[in-house]
PDB file of C-alpha atoms in Angstrom:
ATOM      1  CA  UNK A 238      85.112  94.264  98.192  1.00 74.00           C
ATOM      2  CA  UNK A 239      84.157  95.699  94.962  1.00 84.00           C
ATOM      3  CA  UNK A 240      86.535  98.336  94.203  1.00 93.00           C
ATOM      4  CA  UNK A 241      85.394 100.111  90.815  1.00 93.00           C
ATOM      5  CA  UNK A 242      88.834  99.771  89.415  1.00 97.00           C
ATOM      6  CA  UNK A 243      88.208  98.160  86.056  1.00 96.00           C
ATOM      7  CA  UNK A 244      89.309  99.610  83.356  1.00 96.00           C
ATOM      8  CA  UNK A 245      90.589 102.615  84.751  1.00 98.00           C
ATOM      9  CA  UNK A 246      93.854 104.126  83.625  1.00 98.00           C
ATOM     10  CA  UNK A 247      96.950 103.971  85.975  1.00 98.00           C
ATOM     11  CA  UNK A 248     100.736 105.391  85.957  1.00 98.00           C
ATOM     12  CA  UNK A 249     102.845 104.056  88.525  1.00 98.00           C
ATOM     13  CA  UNK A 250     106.698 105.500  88.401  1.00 98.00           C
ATOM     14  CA  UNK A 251     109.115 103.425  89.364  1.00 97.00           C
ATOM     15  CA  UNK A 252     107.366 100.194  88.966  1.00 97.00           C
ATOM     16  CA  UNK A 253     110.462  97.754  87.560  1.00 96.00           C
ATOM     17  CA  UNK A 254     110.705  96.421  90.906  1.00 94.00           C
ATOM     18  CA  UNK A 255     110.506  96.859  94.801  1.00 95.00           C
ATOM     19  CA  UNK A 256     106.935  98.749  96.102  1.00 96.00           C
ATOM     20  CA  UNK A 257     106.027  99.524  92.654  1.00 97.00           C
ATOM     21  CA  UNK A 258     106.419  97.217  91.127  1.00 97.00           C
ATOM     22  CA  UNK A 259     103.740  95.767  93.836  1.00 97.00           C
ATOM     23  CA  UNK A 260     101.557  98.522  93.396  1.00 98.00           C
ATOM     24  CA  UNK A 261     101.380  98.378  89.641  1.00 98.00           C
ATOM     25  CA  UNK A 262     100.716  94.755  89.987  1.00 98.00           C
ATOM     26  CA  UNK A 263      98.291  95.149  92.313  1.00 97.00           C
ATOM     27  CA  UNK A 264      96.268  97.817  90.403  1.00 98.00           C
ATOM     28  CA  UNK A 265      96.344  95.616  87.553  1.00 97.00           C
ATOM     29  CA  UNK A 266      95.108  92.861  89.302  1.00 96.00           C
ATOM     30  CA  UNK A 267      92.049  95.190  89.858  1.00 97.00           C
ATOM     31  CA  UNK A 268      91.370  95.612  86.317  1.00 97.00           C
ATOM     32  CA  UNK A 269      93.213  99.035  85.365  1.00 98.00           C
ATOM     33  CA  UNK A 270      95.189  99.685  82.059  1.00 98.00           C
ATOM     34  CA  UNK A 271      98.406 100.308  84.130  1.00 98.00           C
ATOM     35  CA  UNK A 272     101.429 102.287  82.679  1.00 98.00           C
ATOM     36  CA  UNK A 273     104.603 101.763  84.416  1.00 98.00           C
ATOM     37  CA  UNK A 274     107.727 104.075  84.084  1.00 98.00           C
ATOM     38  CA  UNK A 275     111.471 103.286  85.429  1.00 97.00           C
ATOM     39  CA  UNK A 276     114.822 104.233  84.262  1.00 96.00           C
ATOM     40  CA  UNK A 277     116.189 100.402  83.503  1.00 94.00           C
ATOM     41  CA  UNK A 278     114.642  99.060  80.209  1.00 95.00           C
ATOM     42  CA  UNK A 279     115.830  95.877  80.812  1.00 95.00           C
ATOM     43  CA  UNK A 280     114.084  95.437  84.308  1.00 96.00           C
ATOM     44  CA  UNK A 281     110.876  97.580  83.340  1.00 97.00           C
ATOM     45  CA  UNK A 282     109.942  95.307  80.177  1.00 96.00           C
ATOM     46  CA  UNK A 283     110.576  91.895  82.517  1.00 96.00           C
ATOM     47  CA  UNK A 284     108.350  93.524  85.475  1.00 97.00           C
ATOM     48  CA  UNK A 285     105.444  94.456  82.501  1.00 97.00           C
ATOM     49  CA  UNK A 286     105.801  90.751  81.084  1.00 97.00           C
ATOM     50  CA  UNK A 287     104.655  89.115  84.276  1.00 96.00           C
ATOM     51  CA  UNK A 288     102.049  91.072  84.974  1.00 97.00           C
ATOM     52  CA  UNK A 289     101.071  90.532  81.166  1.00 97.00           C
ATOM     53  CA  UNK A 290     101.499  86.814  82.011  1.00 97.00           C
ATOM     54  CA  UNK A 291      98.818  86.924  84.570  1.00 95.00           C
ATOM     55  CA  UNK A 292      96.204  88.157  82.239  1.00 96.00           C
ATOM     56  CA  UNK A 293      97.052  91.828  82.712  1.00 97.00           C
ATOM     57  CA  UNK A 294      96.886  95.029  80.111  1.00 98.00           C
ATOM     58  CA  UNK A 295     100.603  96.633  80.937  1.00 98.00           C
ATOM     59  CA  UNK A 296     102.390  99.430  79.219  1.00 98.00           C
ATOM     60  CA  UNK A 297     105.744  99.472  80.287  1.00 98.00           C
ATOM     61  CA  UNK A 298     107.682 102.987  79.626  1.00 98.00           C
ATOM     62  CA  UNK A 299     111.270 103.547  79.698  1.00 98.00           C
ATOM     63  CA  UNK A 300     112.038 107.167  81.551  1.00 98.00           C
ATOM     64  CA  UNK A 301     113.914 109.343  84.064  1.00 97.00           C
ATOM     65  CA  UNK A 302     111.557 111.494  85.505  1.00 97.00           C
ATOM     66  CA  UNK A 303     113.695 113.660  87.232  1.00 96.00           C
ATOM     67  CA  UNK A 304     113.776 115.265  83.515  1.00 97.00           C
ATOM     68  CA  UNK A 305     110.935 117.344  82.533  1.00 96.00           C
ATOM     69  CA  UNK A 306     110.077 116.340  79.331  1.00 97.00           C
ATOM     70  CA  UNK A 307     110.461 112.448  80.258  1.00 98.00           C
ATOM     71  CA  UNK A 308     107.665 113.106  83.174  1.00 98.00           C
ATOM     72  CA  UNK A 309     105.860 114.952  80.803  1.00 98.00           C
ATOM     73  CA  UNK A 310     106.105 111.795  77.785  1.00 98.00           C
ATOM     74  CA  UNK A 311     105.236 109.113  80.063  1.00 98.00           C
ATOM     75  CA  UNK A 312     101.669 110.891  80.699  1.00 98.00           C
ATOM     76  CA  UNK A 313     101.605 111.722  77.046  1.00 98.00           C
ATOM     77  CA  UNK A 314     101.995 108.005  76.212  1.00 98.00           C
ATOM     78  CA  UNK A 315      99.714 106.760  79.117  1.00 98.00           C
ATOM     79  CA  UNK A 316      97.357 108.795  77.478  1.00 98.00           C
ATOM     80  CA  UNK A 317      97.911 107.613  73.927  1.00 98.00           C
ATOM     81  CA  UNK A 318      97.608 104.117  74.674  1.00 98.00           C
ATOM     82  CA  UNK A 319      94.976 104.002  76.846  1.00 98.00           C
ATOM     83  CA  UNK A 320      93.041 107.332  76.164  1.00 98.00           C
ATOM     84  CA  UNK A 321      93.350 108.893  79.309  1.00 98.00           C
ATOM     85  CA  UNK A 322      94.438 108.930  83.232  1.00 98.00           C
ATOM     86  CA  UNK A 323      92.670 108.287  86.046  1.00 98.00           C
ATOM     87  CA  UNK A 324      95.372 107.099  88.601  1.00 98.00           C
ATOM     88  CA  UNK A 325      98.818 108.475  88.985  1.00 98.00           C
ATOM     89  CA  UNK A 326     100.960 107.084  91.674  1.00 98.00           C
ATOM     90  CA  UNK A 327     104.468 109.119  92.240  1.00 98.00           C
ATOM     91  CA  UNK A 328     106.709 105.984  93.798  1.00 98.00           C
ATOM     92  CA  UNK A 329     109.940 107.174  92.257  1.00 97.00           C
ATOM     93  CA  UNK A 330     112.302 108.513  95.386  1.00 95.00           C
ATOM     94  CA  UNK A 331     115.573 107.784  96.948  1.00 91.00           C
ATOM     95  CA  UNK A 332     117.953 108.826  99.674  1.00 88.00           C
ATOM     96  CA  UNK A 333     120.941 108.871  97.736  1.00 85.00           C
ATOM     97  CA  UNK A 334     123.973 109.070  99.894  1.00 84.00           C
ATOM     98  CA  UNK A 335     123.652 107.733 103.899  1.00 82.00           C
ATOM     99  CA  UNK A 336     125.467 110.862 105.049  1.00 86.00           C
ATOM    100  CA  UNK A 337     125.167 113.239 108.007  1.00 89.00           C
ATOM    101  CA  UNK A 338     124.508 116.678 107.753  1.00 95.00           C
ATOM    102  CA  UNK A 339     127.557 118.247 107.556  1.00 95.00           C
ATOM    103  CA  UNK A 340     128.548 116.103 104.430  1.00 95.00           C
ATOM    104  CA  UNK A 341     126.678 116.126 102.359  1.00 96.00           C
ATOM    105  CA  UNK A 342     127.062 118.937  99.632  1.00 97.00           C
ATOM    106  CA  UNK A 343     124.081 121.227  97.901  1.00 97.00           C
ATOM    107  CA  UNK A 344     124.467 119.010  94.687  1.00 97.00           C
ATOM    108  CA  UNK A 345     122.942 116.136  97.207  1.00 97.00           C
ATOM    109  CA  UNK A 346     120.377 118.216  98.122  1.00 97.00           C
ATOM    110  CA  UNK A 347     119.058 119.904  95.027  1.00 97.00           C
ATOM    111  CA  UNK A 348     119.246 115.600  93.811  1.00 97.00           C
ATOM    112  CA  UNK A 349     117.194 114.721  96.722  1.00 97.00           C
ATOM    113  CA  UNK A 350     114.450 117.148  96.165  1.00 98.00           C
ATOM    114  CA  UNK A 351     114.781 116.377  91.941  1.00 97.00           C
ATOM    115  CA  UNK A 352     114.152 113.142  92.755  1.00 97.00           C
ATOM    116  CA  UNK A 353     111.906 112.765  95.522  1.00 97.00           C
ATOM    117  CA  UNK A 354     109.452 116.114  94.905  1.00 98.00           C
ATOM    118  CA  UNK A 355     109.785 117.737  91.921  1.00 98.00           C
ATOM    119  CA  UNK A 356     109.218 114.206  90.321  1.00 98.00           C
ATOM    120  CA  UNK A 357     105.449 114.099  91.676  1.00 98.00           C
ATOM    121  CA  UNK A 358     105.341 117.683  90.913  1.00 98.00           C
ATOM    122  CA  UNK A 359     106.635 117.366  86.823  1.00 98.00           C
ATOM    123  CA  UNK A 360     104.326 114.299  86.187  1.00 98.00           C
ATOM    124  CA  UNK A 361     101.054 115.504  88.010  1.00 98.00           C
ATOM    125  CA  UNK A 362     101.522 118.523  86.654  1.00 98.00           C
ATOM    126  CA  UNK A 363     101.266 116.954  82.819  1.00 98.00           C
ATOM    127  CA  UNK A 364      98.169 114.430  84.418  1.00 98.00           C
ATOM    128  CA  UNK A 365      95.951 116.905  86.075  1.00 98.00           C
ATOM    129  CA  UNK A 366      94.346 118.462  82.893  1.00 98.00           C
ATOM    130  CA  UNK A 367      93.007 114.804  81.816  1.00 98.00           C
ATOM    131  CA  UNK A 368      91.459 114.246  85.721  1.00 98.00           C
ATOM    132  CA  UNK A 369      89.862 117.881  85.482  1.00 98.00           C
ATOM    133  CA  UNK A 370      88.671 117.624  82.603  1.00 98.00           C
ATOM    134  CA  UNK A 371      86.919 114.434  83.386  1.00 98.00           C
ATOM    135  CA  UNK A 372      86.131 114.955  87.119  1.00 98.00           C
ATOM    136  CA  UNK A 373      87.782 112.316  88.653  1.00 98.00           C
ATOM    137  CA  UNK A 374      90.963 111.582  89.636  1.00 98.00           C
ATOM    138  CA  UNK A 375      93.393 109.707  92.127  1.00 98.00           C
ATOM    139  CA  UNK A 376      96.923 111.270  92.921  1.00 98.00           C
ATOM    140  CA  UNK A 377      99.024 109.129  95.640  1.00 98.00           C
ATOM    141  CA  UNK A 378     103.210 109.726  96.870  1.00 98.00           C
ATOM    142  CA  UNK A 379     104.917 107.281  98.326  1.00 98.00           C
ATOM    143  CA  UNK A 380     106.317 109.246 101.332  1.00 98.00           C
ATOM    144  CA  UNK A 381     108.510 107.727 104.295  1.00 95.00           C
ATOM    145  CA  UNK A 382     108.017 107.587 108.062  1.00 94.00           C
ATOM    146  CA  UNK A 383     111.232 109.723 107.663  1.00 92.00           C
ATOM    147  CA  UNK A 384     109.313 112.414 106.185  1.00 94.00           C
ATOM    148  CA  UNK A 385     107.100 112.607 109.874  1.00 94.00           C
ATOM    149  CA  UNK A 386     109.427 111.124 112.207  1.00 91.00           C
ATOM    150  CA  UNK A 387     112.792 112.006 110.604  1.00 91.00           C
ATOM    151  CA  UNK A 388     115.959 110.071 111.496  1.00 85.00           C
ATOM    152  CA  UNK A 389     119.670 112.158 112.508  1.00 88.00           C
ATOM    153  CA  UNK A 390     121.187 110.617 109.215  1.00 86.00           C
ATOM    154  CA  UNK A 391     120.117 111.424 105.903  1.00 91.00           C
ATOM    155  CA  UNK A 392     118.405 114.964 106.174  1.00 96.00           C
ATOM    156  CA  UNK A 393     118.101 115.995 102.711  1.00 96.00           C
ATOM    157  CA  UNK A 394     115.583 112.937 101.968  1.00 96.00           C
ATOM    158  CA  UNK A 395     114.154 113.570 105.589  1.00 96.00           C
ATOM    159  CA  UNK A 396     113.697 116.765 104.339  1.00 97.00           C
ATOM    160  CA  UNK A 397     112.345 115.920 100.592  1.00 98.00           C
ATOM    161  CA  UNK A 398     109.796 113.840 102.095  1.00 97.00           C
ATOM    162  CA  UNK A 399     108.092 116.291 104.554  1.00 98.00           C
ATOM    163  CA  UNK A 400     108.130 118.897 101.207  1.00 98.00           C
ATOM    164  CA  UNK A 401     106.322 115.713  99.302  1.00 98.00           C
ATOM    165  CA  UNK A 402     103.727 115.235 102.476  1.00 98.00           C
ATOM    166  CA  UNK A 403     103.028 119.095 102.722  1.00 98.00           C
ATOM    167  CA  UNK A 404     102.883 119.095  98.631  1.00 98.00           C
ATOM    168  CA  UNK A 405     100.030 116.095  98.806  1.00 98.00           C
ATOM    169  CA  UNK A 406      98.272 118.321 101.424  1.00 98.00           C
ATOM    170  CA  UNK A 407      97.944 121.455  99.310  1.00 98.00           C
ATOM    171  CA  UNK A 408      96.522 119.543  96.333  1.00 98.00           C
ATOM    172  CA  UNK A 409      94.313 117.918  98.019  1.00 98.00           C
ATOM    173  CA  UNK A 410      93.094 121.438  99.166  1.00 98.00           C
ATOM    174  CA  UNK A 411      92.852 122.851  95.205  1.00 98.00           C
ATOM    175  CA  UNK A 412      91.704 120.063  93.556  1.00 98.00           C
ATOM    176  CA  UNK A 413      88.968 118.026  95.651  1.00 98.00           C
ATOM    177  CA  UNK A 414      86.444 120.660  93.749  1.00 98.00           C
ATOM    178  CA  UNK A 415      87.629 118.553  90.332  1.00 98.00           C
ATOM    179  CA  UNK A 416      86.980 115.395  91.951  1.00 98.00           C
ATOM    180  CA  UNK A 417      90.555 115.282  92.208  1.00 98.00           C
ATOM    181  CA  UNK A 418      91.736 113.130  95.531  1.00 98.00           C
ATOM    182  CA  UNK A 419      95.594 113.480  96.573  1.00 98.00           C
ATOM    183  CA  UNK A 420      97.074 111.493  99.409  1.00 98.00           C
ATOM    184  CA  UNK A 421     100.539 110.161 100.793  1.00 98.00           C
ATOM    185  CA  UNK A 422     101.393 106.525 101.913  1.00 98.00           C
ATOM    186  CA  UNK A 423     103.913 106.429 103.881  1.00 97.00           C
ATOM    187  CA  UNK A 424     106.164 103.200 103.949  1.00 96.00           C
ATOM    188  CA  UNK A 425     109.119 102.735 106.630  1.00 91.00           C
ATOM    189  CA  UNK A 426     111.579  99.494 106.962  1.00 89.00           C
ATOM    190  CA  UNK A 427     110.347  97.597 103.537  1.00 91.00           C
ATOM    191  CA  UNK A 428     112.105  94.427 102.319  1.00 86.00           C
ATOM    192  CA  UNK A 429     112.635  96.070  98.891  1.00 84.00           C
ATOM    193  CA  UNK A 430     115.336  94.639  96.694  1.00 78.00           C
ATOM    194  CA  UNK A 431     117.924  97.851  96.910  1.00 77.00           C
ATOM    195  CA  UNK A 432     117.254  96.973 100.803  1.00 77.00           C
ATOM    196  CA  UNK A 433     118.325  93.479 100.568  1.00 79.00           C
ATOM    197  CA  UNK A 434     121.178  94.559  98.178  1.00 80.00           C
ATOM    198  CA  UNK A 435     122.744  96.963 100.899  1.00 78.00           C
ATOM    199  CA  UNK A 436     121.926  94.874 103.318  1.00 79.00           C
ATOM    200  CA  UNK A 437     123.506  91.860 101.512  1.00 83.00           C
ATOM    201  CA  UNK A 438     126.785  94.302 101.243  1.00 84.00           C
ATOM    202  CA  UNK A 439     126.678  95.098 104.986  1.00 83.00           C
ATOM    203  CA  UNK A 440     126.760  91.438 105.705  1.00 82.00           C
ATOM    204  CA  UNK A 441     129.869  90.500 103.512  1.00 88.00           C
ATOM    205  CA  UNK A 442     131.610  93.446 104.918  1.00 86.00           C
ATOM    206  CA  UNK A 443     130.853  92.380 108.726  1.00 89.00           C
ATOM    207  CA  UNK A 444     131.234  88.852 107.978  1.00 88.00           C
ATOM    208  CA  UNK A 445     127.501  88.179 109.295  1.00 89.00           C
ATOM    209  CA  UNK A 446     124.301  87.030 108.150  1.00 87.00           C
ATOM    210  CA  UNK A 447     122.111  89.157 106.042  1.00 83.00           C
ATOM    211  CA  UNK A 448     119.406  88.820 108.804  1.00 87.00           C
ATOM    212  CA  UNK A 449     122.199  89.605 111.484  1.00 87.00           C
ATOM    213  CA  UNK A 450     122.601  93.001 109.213  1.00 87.00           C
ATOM    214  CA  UNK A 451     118.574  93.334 109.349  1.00 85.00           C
ATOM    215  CA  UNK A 452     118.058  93.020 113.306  1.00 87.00           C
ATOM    216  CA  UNK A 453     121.590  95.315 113.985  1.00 88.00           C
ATOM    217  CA  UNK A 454     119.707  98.014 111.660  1.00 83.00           C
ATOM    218  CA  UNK A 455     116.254  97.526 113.367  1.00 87.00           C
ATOM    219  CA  UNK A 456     117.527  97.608 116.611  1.00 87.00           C
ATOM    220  CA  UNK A 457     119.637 100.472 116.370  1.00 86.00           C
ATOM    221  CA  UNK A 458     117.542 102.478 113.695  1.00 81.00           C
ATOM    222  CA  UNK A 459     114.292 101.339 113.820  1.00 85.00           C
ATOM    223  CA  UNK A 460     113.249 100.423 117.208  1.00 84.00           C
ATOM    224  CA  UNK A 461     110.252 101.294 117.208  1.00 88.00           C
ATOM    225  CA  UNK A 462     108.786  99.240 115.264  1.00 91.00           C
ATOM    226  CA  UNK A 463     106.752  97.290 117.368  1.00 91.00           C
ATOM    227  CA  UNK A 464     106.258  94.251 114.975  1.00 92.00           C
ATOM    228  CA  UNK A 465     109.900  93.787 114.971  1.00 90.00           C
ATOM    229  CA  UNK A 466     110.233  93.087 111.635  1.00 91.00           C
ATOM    230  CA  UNK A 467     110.739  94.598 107.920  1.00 91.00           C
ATOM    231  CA  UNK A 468     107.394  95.147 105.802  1.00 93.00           C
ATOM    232  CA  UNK A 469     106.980  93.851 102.406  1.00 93.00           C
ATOM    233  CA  UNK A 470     106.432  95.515  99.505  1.00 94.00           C
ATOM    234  CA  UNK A 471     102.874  93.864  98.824  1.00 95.00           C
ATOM    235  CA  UNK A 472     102.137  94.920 102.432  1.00 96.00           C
ATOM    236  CA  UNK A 473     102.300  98.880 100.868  1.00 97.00           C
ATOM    237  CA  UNK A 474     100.512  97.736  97.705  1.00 97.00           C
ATOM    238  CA  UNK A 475      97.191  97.480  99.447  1.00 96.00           C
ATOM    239  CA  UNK A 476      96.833 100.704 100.664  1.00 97.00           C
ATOM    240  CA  UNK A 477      97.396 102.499  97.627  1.00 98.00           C
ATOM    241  CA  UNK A 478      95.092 100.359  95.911  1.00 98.00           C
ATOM    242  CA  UNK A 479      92.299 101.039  98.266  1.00 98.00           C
ATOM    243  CA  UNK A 480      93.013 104.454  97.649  1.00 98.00           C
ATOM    244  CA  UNK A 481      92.799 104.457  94.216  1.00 98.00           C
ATOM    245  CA  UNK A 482      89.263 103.005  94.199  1.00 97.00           C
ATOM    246  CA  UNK A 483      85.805 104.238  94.578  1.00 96.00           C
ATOM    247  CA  UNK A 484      85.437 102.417  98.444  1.00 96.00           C
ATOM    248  CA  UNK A 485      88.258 105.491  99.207  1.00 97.00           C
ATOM    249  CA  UNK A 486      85.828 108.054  97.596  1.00 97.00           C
ATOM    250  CA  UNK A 487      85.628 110.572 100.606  1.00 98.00           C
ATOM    251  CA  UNK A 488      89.579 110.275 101.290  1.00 98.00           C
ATOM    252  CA  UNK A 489      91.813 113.359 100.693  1.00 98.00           C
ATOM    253  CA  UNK A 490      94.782 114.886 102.554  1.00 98.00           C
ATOM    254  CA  UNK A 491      95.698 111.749 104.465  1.00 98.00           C
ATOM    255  CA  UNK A 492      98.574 110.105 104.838  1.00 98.00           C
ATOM    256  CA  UNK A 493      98.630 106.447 105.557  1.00 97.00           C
ATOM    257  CA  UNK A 494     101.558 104.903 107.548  1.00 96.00           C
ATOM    258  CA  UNK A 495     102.189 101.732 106.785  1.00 96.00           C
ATOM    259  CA  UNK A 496     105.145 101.353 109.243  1.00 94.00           C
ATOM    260  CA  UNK A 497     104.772  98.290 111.665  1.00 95.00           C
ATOM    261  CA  UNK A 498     103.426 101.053 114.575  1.00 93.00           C
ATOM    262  CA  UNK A 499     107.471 102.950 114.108  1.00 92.00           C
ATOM    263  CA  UNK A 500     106.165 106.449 114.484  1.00 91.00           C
ATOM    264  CA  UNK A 501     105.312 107.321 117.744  1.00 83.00           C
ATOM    265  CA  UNK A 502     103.014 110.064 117.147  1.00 84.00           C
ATOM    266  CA  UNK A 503      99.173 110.188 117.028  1.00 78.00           C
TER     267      UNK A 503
END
């Protein structure tokens, strides 16, 4: 399929490893001038030298944007070294501390909601001018199945993630007039490598297998989903490349689920 990609201008945050990393890969395999963001130098400028190795055009920029004027310089420098932005996709998110409700404090909150919302909010914010100006535009989050079908641990990024979801839905209400399309992918169980890392910790601490750790959690947390398995961060990629592209040109206000059939609802 023909997706119209080339040449286009992408940001992907949080792209030094894990989903977007995949993504930013995957965008660039398309053809765009892709921008990625992360807070680790180290592992941001090895992630942009693969994909540079493969033929691609990369600009790899060191940020936090939980900070305003970091979200605000990595569109600035998108934008400087490529001329403008056509893509942004808001990966960077987190749940922070595993902790029920009554534990956690507001600092945790007010982190989870820095992080996981206001994010998307600081860097499309400093992006949307460029897409209205040129009448054409693709904003995607990365949500969680926890932001629809929320889990009894961890409600502050339960939480976060609904605000993101309902966020995604109100610009894709103001801006579809600027050509402007906003939606939400929504990942659940993916093998990402902070996964395998707290999985891997799990296992020395039981004295187990890290794939005894992986069917305990998916049995216990993540019944239902019905291909019984953890997804892989490529297995995200796809979607948000589709909906990047011109073949997703009559898209807005969804959110994809790309879950292994975990959330029950219609």
């Amino acid at each position: 399929m023909e997706l119209g990609l080339k040449d286009k201008v992408a940001l992907v945050t949080g792209a030094s490893r894990g989903i977007g990393r995949s993504i930013a890969a995957g965008l660039a395999k398309e053809g765009c001038k892709t921008a990625i963001s992360a807070r680790s130098e180290r592992e941001l400028d090895r992630a942009a030298q693969e994909m540079r190795d493969t033929g691609a055009t990369v600009h790899a920029i060191q940020a936090d944007v939980t900070k305003s004027g970091d979200a605000k310089r990595v569109v600035e420098e998108t934008v400087k070294t490529f001329g403008t932005i056509h893509i942004v996709v808001n990966n960077v998110g987190g749940a922070g501390r595993f902790a029920p409700f009554e534990e956690l404090t507001d600092e945790e909150w007010l982190d989870a909601f820095n992080l996981n919302v206001l994010s998307a909010v600081r860097v499309t914010r400093a992006a949307l001018p460029w897409m209205k100006n040129q009448k054409w535009g693709r904003i995607i989050n990365i949500s969680s199945e926890s932001g629809t079908q929320p889990d009894a641990f961890m409600p502050h990024y339960n939480a976060a993630k609904g605000a993101l979801n309902t966020f995604t839905k109100s610009l894709s209400k103001a801006y579809g007039k600027d050509g402007i399309l906003v939606n939400t992918v929504s990942p659940a169980f993916i093998r990402t490598p902070l996964l395998e890392e707290f999985m891997a910790k799990q296992a020395r601490e039981m004295g187990v297998s890290v794939q005894d750790v992986i069917q305990q959690f998916l049995r216990e947390n993540r019944a239902n989903i019905v291909l019984g398995r953890p997804g892989e961060p490529d297995e995200t990629a796809g979607i948000v490349v589709f909906l990047a592209s011109e073949a997703a040109a009559f898209i807005t206000g969804s959110n994809y689920r790309v879950d292994g059939g975990s959330v029950a609802s219609i």
